[in-house]
Amino acid sequence: MALWSGRFEQSVDRFTQRFGASLEVDKKMYSQDIAGSIAHAKMLARQGVLSESDVERIEVGLLEIKHEIDLGRFKWDVNDEDIHMAVEGSLIDDIGAAGARLHTGRSRNDQVATDIRLLAKDLITSLLTENYSLRKVVLRAARKNFGTVMPGYTHMQHAQPVLFSHHLLAYFWMFTRDFKRLHDAFVAADANPLGSAALAGTTYPLDRHYTSELLGFDHPIPNSMDAVSDRDYLLDLEYACSVSMMHLSRLCEEIITWSTTEFGFITLSDSYSTGSSIMPQKKNPDFAELTRGKTGRVVGDLVSLLVTMKGLPLAYNKDLQECKEGAIDAADTLRDCMILMEGMIDTWEVHPRRMLEEASLGFTAATDVADYLAKRGIPFRKAHEIVGELVLYCEKHKVGLEDLTLEEFQQASPLFGKDIVGELDPEGIARARETYGGTGHDAVREQIREASKSLKRDRRQTKAILDKREAVRRQA
Ligand code: ARG
């Protein structure tokens, strides 16, 4: 019989029991559940609600259960609805009456909310750590390939030559914003619902500030009804994961394109590629594709929780049981995809000659040729038109701007001089864009300095979180 079976005359149907259970998913948060119970028990002792000896027994019993689960020796009972029932039921079996006093002034509603918040904080901490490593790898690649010029694109058409490092750093900054979003989700999760009981608080003199301190929460949540029914922090987490996956997916799309025969800008290492069962020559960027594909699932996790939450009245409703799986899935998927991306970037082979070759094709110097005229007094719009006609002329004659003679240039405008040749070199073009945030060498050097500063700042933030977690564990 379930722990709540007092007012029931029949036990639930086998099928409905399984339908209503969340034990399988909950197993991922057994250590959080046990930590929450120990904090609750310690607080009850300090407040004189439970005796010191009961709480000692409870703590020893809970730690023993944790040990058993850690080692995979714990006997899970399929009839347990969730992790809270499984742990408490086993504690009562092990230590008897003291165990049966643990649930004083507590409900599974504040218990589950506490567990998920603790779990979310742990998941986010590992995502912050991985985000940091990924950005380190991207920054390293930007430094290593400094000077390599590639075509920059708009509309997937050759636009202007850019440094490959500049292109990579664009992703660095996307991932930097992901860090902030994840960190914000951490802050949202970092509040303590324990002590809210079922929905209204309790008549026992609970000290919610003390359990907050024991569990490492920043503060107790000020409204018990909000505390048991709020899952916004999971939405924040899933949104942060979705955006980060979207960024990874965009990079994957580029990696897939760059490694085609047509582009040939990079070759992925064998360890990040797969073959074909029929075509012996194939080397496929499966893992980049899979990351792109998994993005859909993570976005689905976000949408699914939004829809679950919509229309829920206060306070706890069983619908909320559905919120865990997607959040864990989103975080696990993002973590794996970041690890994969790090390896992919760290081991790819870059082909600078191929990139440079493409960088001058497609009239990528056209803007600089127009600027050349504009700097000599022709209004830019007019210069744009002249160079547009030159490009048309080139297309008709199937040549590039660099193939034109000085006479041909001068037919378009007498202002062209011999030095126009200097404007056509893609390396020079990329180098010349020294505006802050541009692709010029000095501008990118400055960007690299800022990137490395942002990494240091974020490492300090992650370290503060890890240090606090360590301190809380040591004190426990
Ligand atoms: N298994 C439930 C969940 O995950 C725990 C809380 C259940 N509370 C209740 N009153 N049925 O949400």
Coordinates of C-alpha atoms and ligand atoms in Angstrom, one line a residue:
M1 CA 0.0 0.0 0.0
A2 CA 1.1 3.5 -0.7
L3 CA 2.2 5.8 2.1
W4 CA -0.9 7.9 1.6
S5 CA -3.3 4.9 1.7
G6 CA -5.1 5.7 5.0
R7 CA -8.3 7.0 3.4
F8 CA -8.4 4.4 0.7
E9 CA -10.1 1.0 0.8
Q10 CA -8.6 -0.3 -2.4
S11 CA -5.1 0.1 -3.8
V12 CA -4.8 1.6 -7.2
D13 CA -5.1 -0.5 -10.3
R14 CA -1.8 -1.8 -11.6
F15 CA -2.0 0.1 -14.8
T16 CA -3.0 3.4 -13.2
Q17 CA -0.2 2.9 -10.7
R18 CA 2.3 2.7 -13.5
F19 CA 0.6 5.5 -15.4
G20 CA 0.8 7.9 -12.4
A21 CA 4.4 7.0 -11.4
S22 CA 7.4 9.2 -12.0
L23 CA 10.0 7.0 -10.4
E24 CA 12.0 6.2 -13.5
V25 CA 12.7 9.9 -14.2
D26 CA 13.0 10.7 -10.5
K27 CA 15.9 8.3 -10.1
K28 CA 18.1 11.1 -11.6
M29 CA 17.5 13.2 -8.5
Y30 CA 17.9 10.7 -5.6
S31 CA 20.9 12.6 -4.2
Q32 CA 19.0 15.9 -4.3
D33 CA 15.9 14.2 -2.6
I34 CA 18.1 12.8 0.2
A35 CA 20.0 16.1 0.7
G36 CA 16.6 17.9 0.9
S37 CA 15.3 15.4 3.5
I38 CA 18.5 15.6 5.6
A39 CA 18.2 19.4 5.7
H40 CA 14.5 19.2 6.6
A41 CA 15.3 16.8 9.4
K42 CA 18.2 18.9 10.8
M43 CA 16.0 21.9 10.8
L44 CA 13.2 20.0 12.6
A45 CA 15.7 19.0 15.3
R46 CA 17.0 22.6 15.7
Q47 CA 13.4 23.9 16.0
G48 CA 12.7 21.2 18.6
V49 CA 10.0 19.5 16.5
L50 CA 12.0 16.2 16.3
S51 CA 14.4 14.8 18.8
E52 CA 18.2 14.9 18.1
S53 CA 18.3 11.1 18.4
D54 CA 15.5 10.7 15.8
V55 CA 17.2 13.0 13.4
E56 CA 20.6 11.2 13.9
R57 CA 18.9 8.0 13.0
I58 CA 17.2 9.6 10.0
E59 CA 20.4 11.1 8.7
V60 CA 22.3 7.8 9.1
G61 CA 19.5 5.9 7.4
L62 CA 19.2 8.3 4.5
L63 CA 23.0 8.3 3.9
E64 CA 22.9 4.5 3.9
I65 CA 20.1 4.6 1.3
K66 CA 22.1 7.0 -0.8
H67 CA 25.1 4.7 -0.5
E68 CA 23.0 1.8 -1.7
I69 CA 21.7 3.7 -4.7
D70 CA 25.2 5.1 -5.5
L71 CA 26.4 1.5 -5.7
G72 CA 23.4 0.3 -7.7
R73 CA 22.4 -2.0 -4.8
F74 CA 19.2 -0.3 -3.8
K75 CA 16.1 -2.5 -4.3
W76 CA 13.7 -0.3 -6.2
D77 CA 10.0 -1.2 -5.7
V78 CA 8.0 -0.7 -8.9
N79 CA 5.0 0.1 -6.7
D80 CA 6.6 3.3 -5.5
E81 CA 5.1 6.2 -7.2
D82 CA 8.1 8.5 -7.1
I83 CA 11.6 9.0 -5.6
H84 CA 10.1 10.6 -2.4
M85 CA 8.0 7.6 -1.7
A86 CA 10.8 5.2 -2.5
V87 CA 13.3 6.8 -0.2
E88 CA 10.9 7.5 2.6
G89 CA 9.4 4.1 2.4
S90 CA 12.8 2.4 2.5
L91 CA 13.8 4.7 5.5
I92 CA 10.8 3.6 7.4
D93 CA 11.5 0.0 6.7
D94 CA 15.1 0.5 7.9
I95 CA 14.7 2.6 11.0
G96 CA 11.0 2.5 11.9
A97 CA 9.2 5.3 13.9
A98 CA 12.0 7.9 13.5
G99 CA 11.7 7.5 9.7
A100 CA 7.9 7.9 9.9
R101 CA 8.5 11.3 11.6
L102 CA 10.6 12.7 8.7
H103 CA 7.6 13.9 6.7
T104 CA 6.5 16.3 9.6
G105 CA 5.6 19.7 8.2
R106 CA 6.4 18.7 4.7
S107 CA 4.5 17.7 1.6
R108 CA 5.8 16.0 -1.6
N109 CA 4.8 19.3 -3.2
D110 CA 7.5 21.3 -1.6
Q111 CA 9.7 18.3 -1.6
V112 CA 9.6 17.8 -5.4
A113 CA 10.0 21.5 -6.0
T114 CA 13.1 21.5 -3.9
D115 CA 14.6 18.4 -5.6
I116 CA 14.1 19.8 -9.1
R117 CA 15.6 23.2 -8.1
L118 CA 18.6 21.4 -6.7
L119 CA 18.9 19.2 -9.8
A120 CA 18.4 22.2 -12.1
K121 CA 21.3 24.0 -10.3
D122 CA 23.5 21.0 -10.7
L123 CA 22.6 20.6 -14.4
I124 CA 23.2 24.2 -15.1
T125 CA 26.6 24.2 -13.3
S126 CA 27.8 21.4 -15.6
L127 CA 26.5 23.3 -18.6
L128 CA 28.3 26.5 -17.5
T129 CA 31.5 24.5 -17.2
E130 CA 31.1 22.9 -20.6
N131 CA 30.1 26.2 -22.2
Y132 CA 33.4 27.6 -20.8
S133 CA 35.4 24.7 -22.4
L134 CA 33.7 25.1 -25.7
R135 CA 34.4 28.8 -25.8
K136 CA 38.1 28.1 -24.9
V137 CA 38.3 25.7 -27.9
V138 CA 36.7 28.3 -30.3
L139 CA 39.0 31.0 -29.1
R140 CA 42.0 28.7 -29.5
A141 CA 40.9 27.9 -33.1
A142 CA 40.5 31.7 -33.8
R143 CA 44.1 32.3 -32.5
K144 CA 45.5 29.3 -34.4
N145 CA 44.0 30.3 -37.7
F146 CA 44.7 34.0 -37.4
G147 CA 45.4 35.5 -40.9
T148 CA 43.4 32.8 -42.8
V149 CA 41.0 34.6 -45.2
M150 CA 37.7 33.2 -46.4
P151 CA 34.8 34.6 -48.3
G152 CA 32.2 36.1 -46.0
Y153 CA 28.7 35.5 -47.2
T154 CA 25.3 37.2 -47.1
H155 CA 22.4 35.3 -48.7
M156 CA 24.9 32.4 -49.1
Q157 CA 26.5 34.5 -51.9
H158 CA 30.1 35.7 -51.7
A159 CA 30.0 39.1 -50.1
Q160 CA 33.4 40.3 -48.7
P161 CA 36.5 38.6 -47.6
V162 CA 36.8 38.1 -43.9
L163 CA 39.3 36.5 -41.5
F164 CA 38.3 32.9 -40.7
S165 CA 39.1 33.8 -37.1
H166 CA 36.5 36.6 -37.3
H167 CA 33.9 34.2 -38.5
L168 CA 34.7 31.8 -35.6
L169 CA 34.6 34.5 -33.0
A170 CA 31.1 35.3 -34.1
Y171 CA 30.2 32.0 -32.6
F172 CA 32.3 32.7 -29.5
W173 CA 30.1 35.7 -28.7
M174 CA 26.9 33.6 -29.3
F175 CA 28.2 31.1 -26.8
T176 CA 29.1 33.9 -24.5
R177 CA 25.5 35.1 -24.5
D178 CA 24.4 31.4 -23.9
F179 CA 26.5 31.5 -20.8
K180 CA 24.7 34.5 -19.5
R181 CA 21.3 32.9 -20.2
L182 CA 22.3 29.7 -18.4
H183 CA 23.6 31.8 -15.5
D184 CA 20.3 33.7 -15.3
A185 CA 18.5 30.3 -15.2
F186 CA 20.8 29.3 -12.3
V187 CA 19.8 32.5 -10.4
A188 CA 16.1 31.7 -11.1
A189 CA 16.5 28.2 -9.7
D190 CA 18.4 29.3 -6.7
A191 CA 15.5 29.9 -4.3
N192 CA 14.1 27.5 -1.7
P193 CA 10.6 26.2 -1.8
L194 CA 11.1 23.8 1.2
G195 CA 8.8 24.6 4.1
S196 CA 5.9 25.6 1.9
A197 CA 4.4 22.2 2.6
A198 CA 1.4 21.3 0.4
L199 CA 0.6 24.9 -0.5
A200 CA -0.1 27.0 2.5
G201 CA 2.9 26.6 4.8
T202 CA 2.5 24.7 8.1
T203 CA 1.7 25.1 11.8
Y204 CA 5.1 23.7 12.8
P205 CA 7.7 26.4 13.5
L206 CA 9.9 25.7 10.5
D207 CA 13.0 27.8 9.8
R208 CA 13.1 28.2 6.0
H209 CA 16.1 30.4 6.2
Y210 CA 18.1 27.6 7.9
T211 CA 17.1 25.0 5.3
S212 CA 18.0 27.5 2.6
E213 CA 21.5 27.8 4.1
L214 CA 21.9 24.1 4.5
L215 CA 20.9 23.4 0.9
G216 CA 22.9 26.3 -0.5
F217 CA 19.8 28.3 -1.8
D218 CA 20.1 32.0 -2.0
H219 CA 16.8 32.7 -0.1
P220 CA 13.5 31.0 0.8
I221 CA 10.7 31.7 -1.7
P222 CA 8.4 34.3 -0.2
N223 CA 5.0 32.7 -1.2
S224 CA 4.3 29.1 -0.4
M225 CA 1.7 28.8 -3.3
D226 CA 4.1 30.2 -5.8
A227 CA 6.9 28.0 -4.3
V228 CA 5.1 24.7 -5.0
S229 CA 3.8 25.5 -8.4
D230 CA 6.5 27.6 -10.1
R231 CA 8.5 25.9 -12.8
D232 CA 9.7 29.1 -14.5
Y233 CA 13.3 28.3 -13.8
L234 CA 12.9 25.2 -15.9
L235 CA 11.5 27.2 -18.7
D236 CA 14.5 29.6 -18.3
L237 CA 16.8 26.6 -18.5
E238 CA 15.1 25.1 -21.5
Y239 CA 15.0 28.4 -23.3
A240 CA 18.8 28.8 -22.6
C241 CA 19.4 25.3 -23.9
S242 CA 17.2 25.9 -27.0
V243 CA 19.1 29.1 -27.9
S244 CA 22.4 27.4 -27.3
M245 CA 21.4 24.4 -29.4
M246 CA 20.2 26.8 -32.1
H247 CA 23.7 28.3 -32.1
L248 CA 25.4 24.9 -32.3
S249 CA 23.0 23.9 -35.0
R250 CA 24.0 27.0 -37.1
L251 CA 27.7 26.2 -36.7
C252 CA 27.0 22.5 -37.6
E253 CA 25.2 23.7 -40.8
E254 CA 28.4 25.6 -41.7
I255 CA 30.7 22.7 -40.8
I256 CA 28.6 20.4 -43.0
T257 CA 28.8 22.9 -45.9
W258 CA 32.5 23.6 -45.4
S259 CA 33.3 19.9 -45.5
T260 CA 31.5 19.3 -48.9
T261 CA 33.6 18.6 -51.9
E262 CA 32.4 21.9 -53.4
F263 CA 33.7 24.0 -50.5
G264 CA 36.6 21.9 -49.2
F265 CA 37.3 24.5 -46.5
I266 CA 37.8 21.9 -43.7
T267 CA 38.2 18.2 -43.3
L268 CA 36.7 16.7 -40.2
S269 CA 38.8 14.2 -38.3
D270 CA 37.9 10.5 -38.8
S271 CA 36.8 10.4 -35.1
Y272 CA 34.1 12.9 -35.8
S273 CA 32.8 11.3 -39.1
T274 CA 31.2 8.1 -40.2
G275 CA 31.3 6.0 -43.4
S276 CA 28.6 4.6 -45.5
S277 CA 27.5 1.0 -45.6
I278 CA 27.4 1.0 -49.4
M279 CA 29.5 3.8 -50.7
P280 CA 33.1 3.1 -49.8
Q281 CA 34.4 6.6 -50.5
K282 CA 32.0 8.3 -48.0
K283 CA 33.0 10.3 -45.0
N284 CA 29.9 11.9 -43.5
P285 CA 29.6 14.7 -41.0
D286 CA 27.0 12.6 -39.1
F287 CA 27.7 14.2 -35.7
A288 CA 27.2 17.7 -36.9
E289 CA 24.0 16.6 -38.6
L290 CA 22.9 14.9 -35.4
T291 CA 23.5 18.0 -33.3
R292 CA 21.5 20.0 -35.8
G293 CA 18.7 17.4 -35.6
K294 CA 18.7 17.3 -31.8
T295 CA 18.1 21.0 -31.7
G296 CA 14.5 20.2 -32.7
R297 CA 14.1 18.0 -29.7
V298 CA 15.4 20.5 -27.2
V299 CA 13.1 23.2 -28.7
G300 CA 10.3 20.7 -28.3
D301 CA 11.2 20.3 -24.6
L302 CA 10.7 24.0 -24.2
V303 CA 7.5 24.2 -26.1
S304 CA 6.1 21.1 -24.3
L305 CA 6.7 22.7 -20.8
L306 CA 5.2 26.0 -21.9
V307 CA 2.1 24.1 -23.0
T308 CA 2.0 22.0 -19.8
M309 CA 2.1 25.2 -17.6
K310 CA -0.4 27.1 -19.6
G311 CA -3.7 27.2 -17.8
L312 CA -2.6 25.5 -14.6
P313 CA -4.5 26.9 -11.6
L314 CA -2.6 27.3 -8.3
A315 CA -1.2 25.5 -6.6
Y316 CA 0.3 22.0 -7.2
N317 CA -1.3 19.9 -9.9
K318 CA -0.1 16.5 -11.0
D319 CA 0.6 18.0 -14.5
L320 CA 3.7 19.4 -12.9
Q321 CA 5.1 15.8 -12.8
E322 CA 5.6 16.1 -16.5
C323 CA 8.1 18.9 -16.2
K324 CA 11.2 17.0 -15.2
E325 CA 12.0 14.8 -18.2
G326 CA 12.2 17.5 -20.8
A327 CA 14.4 19.7 -18.6
I328 CA 16.8 16.8 -18.0
D329 CA 16.7 15.9 -21.7
A330 CA 17.4 19.5 -22.8
A331 CA 20.4 19.9 -20.4
D332 CA 21.9 16.5 -21.2
T333 CA 21.5 17.0 -24.9
L334 CA 23.1 20.4 -24.8
R335 CA 26.0 19.2 -22.7
D336 CA 26.7 16.3 -25.0
C337 CA 26.5 18.5 -28.1
M338 CA 28.9 21.0 -26.6
I339 CA 31.4 18.2 -25.8
L340 CA 31.0 16.9 -29.3
M341 CA 31.5 20.4 -30.8
E342 CA 34.7 20.9 -28.8
G343 CA 36.2 17.7 -30.2
M344 CA 35.1 18.5 -33.7
I345 CA 36.7 21.9 -33.8
D346 CA 39.8 20.8 -32.0
T347 CA 40.5 18.1 -34.5
W348 CA 39.4 19.5 -37.8
E349 CA 41.9 20.3 -40.5
V350 CA 41.5 23.8 -42.0
H351 CA 42.4 24.4 -45.7
P352 CA 43.5 28.1 -45.8
R353 CA 44.5 27.9 -49.5
R354 CA 41.0 26.7 -50.5
M355 CA 39.4 29.5 -48.5
L356 CA 41.6 32.1 -50.0
E357 CA 40.9 30.9 -53.5
E358 CA 37.2 31.3 -52.9
A359 CA 37.7 34.6 -51.1
S360 CA 38.5 36.5 -54.4
L361 CA 35.8 34.8 -56.5
G362 CA 32.3 36.3 -56.8
F363 CA 33.5 39.9 -57.0
T364 CA 34.2 40.2 -53.3
A365 CA 36.4 43.2 -54.0
A366 CA 33.5 45.2 -55.5
T367 CA 32.7 47.2 -52.3
D368 CA 36.4 48.2 -52.0
V369 CA 36.6 49.2 -55.6
A370 CA 33.5 51.5 -55.1
D371 CA 35.1 52.8 -51.9
Y372 CA 38.3 53.6 -54.0
L373 CA 36.2 55.9 -56.2
A374 CA 34.2 57.4 -53.3
K375 CA 37.5 58.3 -51.5
R376 CA 38.5 60.1 -54.7
G377 CA 35.4 62.3 -54.6
I378 CA 32.7 60.3 -56.4
P379 CA 29.5 60.1 -54.3
F380 CA 29.3 56.5 -53.0
R381 CA 25.9 55.8 -54.8
K382 CA 27.5 56.9 -58.1
A383 CA 30.6 54.8 -57.4
H384 CA 28.3 51.8 -56.6
E385 CA 26.7 52.2 -60.0
I386 CA 30.0 52.4 -61.9
V387 CA 31.3 49.3 -60.2
G388 CA 28.0 47.5 -60.7
E389 CA 28.5 48.1 -64.4
L390 CA 32.1 46.9 -64.2
V391 CA 30.9 43.7 -62.6
L392 CA 28.3 43.2 -65.4
Y393 CA 31.1 43.8 -67.9
C394 CA 33.2 41.2 -66.2
E395 CA 30.4 38.7 -66.1
K396 CA 29.8 39.2 -69.8
H397 CA 33.5 38.6 -70.5
K398 CA 33.7 35.8 -68.0
V399 CA 36.6 37.4 -66.1
G400 CA 37.1 38.7 -62.6
L401 CA 37.8 42.3 -61.5
E402 CA 41.5 41.3 -61.0
D403 CA 41.7 40.3 -64.7
L404 CA 40.7 43.8 -66.0
T405 CA 43.4 46.0 -67.5
L406 CA 43.9 49.6 -66.3
E407 CA 42.4 50.8 -69.5
E408 CA 39.2 48.8 -68.9
F409 CA 39.0 50.3 -65.4
Q410 CA 39.6 53.8 -66.7
Q411 CA 36.9 53.3 -69.3
A412 CA 34.5 53.0 -66.4
S413 CA 36.1 56.0 -64.6
P414 CA 39.1 58.0 -65.3
L415 CA 39.7 58.2 -61.6
F416 CA 41.1 54.7 -61.5
G417 CA 44.9 54.6 -61.2
K418 CA 47.5 51.8 -61.1
D419 CA 47.0 51.4 -57.4
I420 CA 43.6 49.9 -57.9
V421 CA 45.3 46.5 -58.1
G422 CA 46.1 46.9 -54.4
E423 CA 42.4 47.1 -53.7
L424 CA 41.7 43.7 -55.2
D425 CA 43.7 41.4 -52.9
P426 CA 41.3 39.6 -50.6
E427 CA 43.9 39.5 -47.8
G428 CA 44.3 43.3 -48.0
I429 CA 40.6 43.8 -48.1
A430 CA 40.0 41.8 -45.0
R431 CA 42.9 43.5 -43.3
A432 CA 41.6 47.0 -44.1
R433 CA 38.4 46.7 -42.1
E434 CA 39.7 48.0 -38.8
T435 CA 36.5 49.5 -37.4
Y436 CA 35.8 48.2 -33.9
G437 CA 34.2 44.8 -34.3
G438 CA 35.4 44.5 -37.9
T439 CA 37.5 41.9 -39.6
G440 CA 40.8 43.8 -39.8
H441 CA 43.8 42.3 -38.2
D442 CA 44.1 44.8 -35.3
A443 CA 40.3 44.8 -34.8
V444 CA 40.3 41.0 -34.5
R445 CA 43.3 41.1 -32.2
E446 CA 41.4 43.4 -30.0
Q447 CA 38.3 41.1 -30.2
I448 CA 40.5 38.2 -29.1
R449 CA 41.6 40.2 -26.1
E450 CA 38.0 41.0 -25.2
A451 CA 37.0 37.4 -25.7
S452 CA 39.7 36.1 -23.4
K453 CA 38.7 38.7 -20.8
S454 CA 35.0 37.5 -21.0
L455 CA 36.2 33.9 -20.5
K456 CA 38.1 34.9 -17.4
R457 CA 35.1 36.8 -16.0
D458 CA 32.8 33.8 -16.6
R459 CA 35.3 31.4 -15.1
R460 CA 35.2 33.4 -11.9
Q461 CA 31.4 33.2 -11.9
T462 CA 31.4 29.4 -12.5
K463 CA 34.1 29.0 -9.8
A464 CA 32.0 31.0 -7.3
I465 CA 29.1 28.6 -7.9
L466 CA 31.4 25.5 -7.6
D467 CA 33.0 26.8 -4.5
K468 CA 29.7 27.5 -2.8
R469 CA 28.5 24.0 -3.8
E470 CA 31.6 22.5 -2.3
A471 CA 31.2 24.5 0.9
V472 CA 27.6 23.4 1.3
R473 CA 28.6 19.7 0.7
R474 CA 31.4 20.0 3.3
Q475 CA 29.1 21.5 5.8
A476 CA 26.4 18.8 5.3
Ligands
ARG1 N1 5.6 12.7 -8.2 C1 5.2 14.0 -8.0 C2 5.8 14.9 -9.0 O1 6.8 14.6 -9.5 C3 5.5 14.4 -6.6 C4 4.5 15.3 -6.0 C5 3.3 14.7 -5.9 N2 2.3 15.4 -5.0 C6 1.1 15.0 -5.0 N3 0.3 15.7 -4.2 N4 0.6 14.0 -5.7 O2 5.4 16.0 -9.2

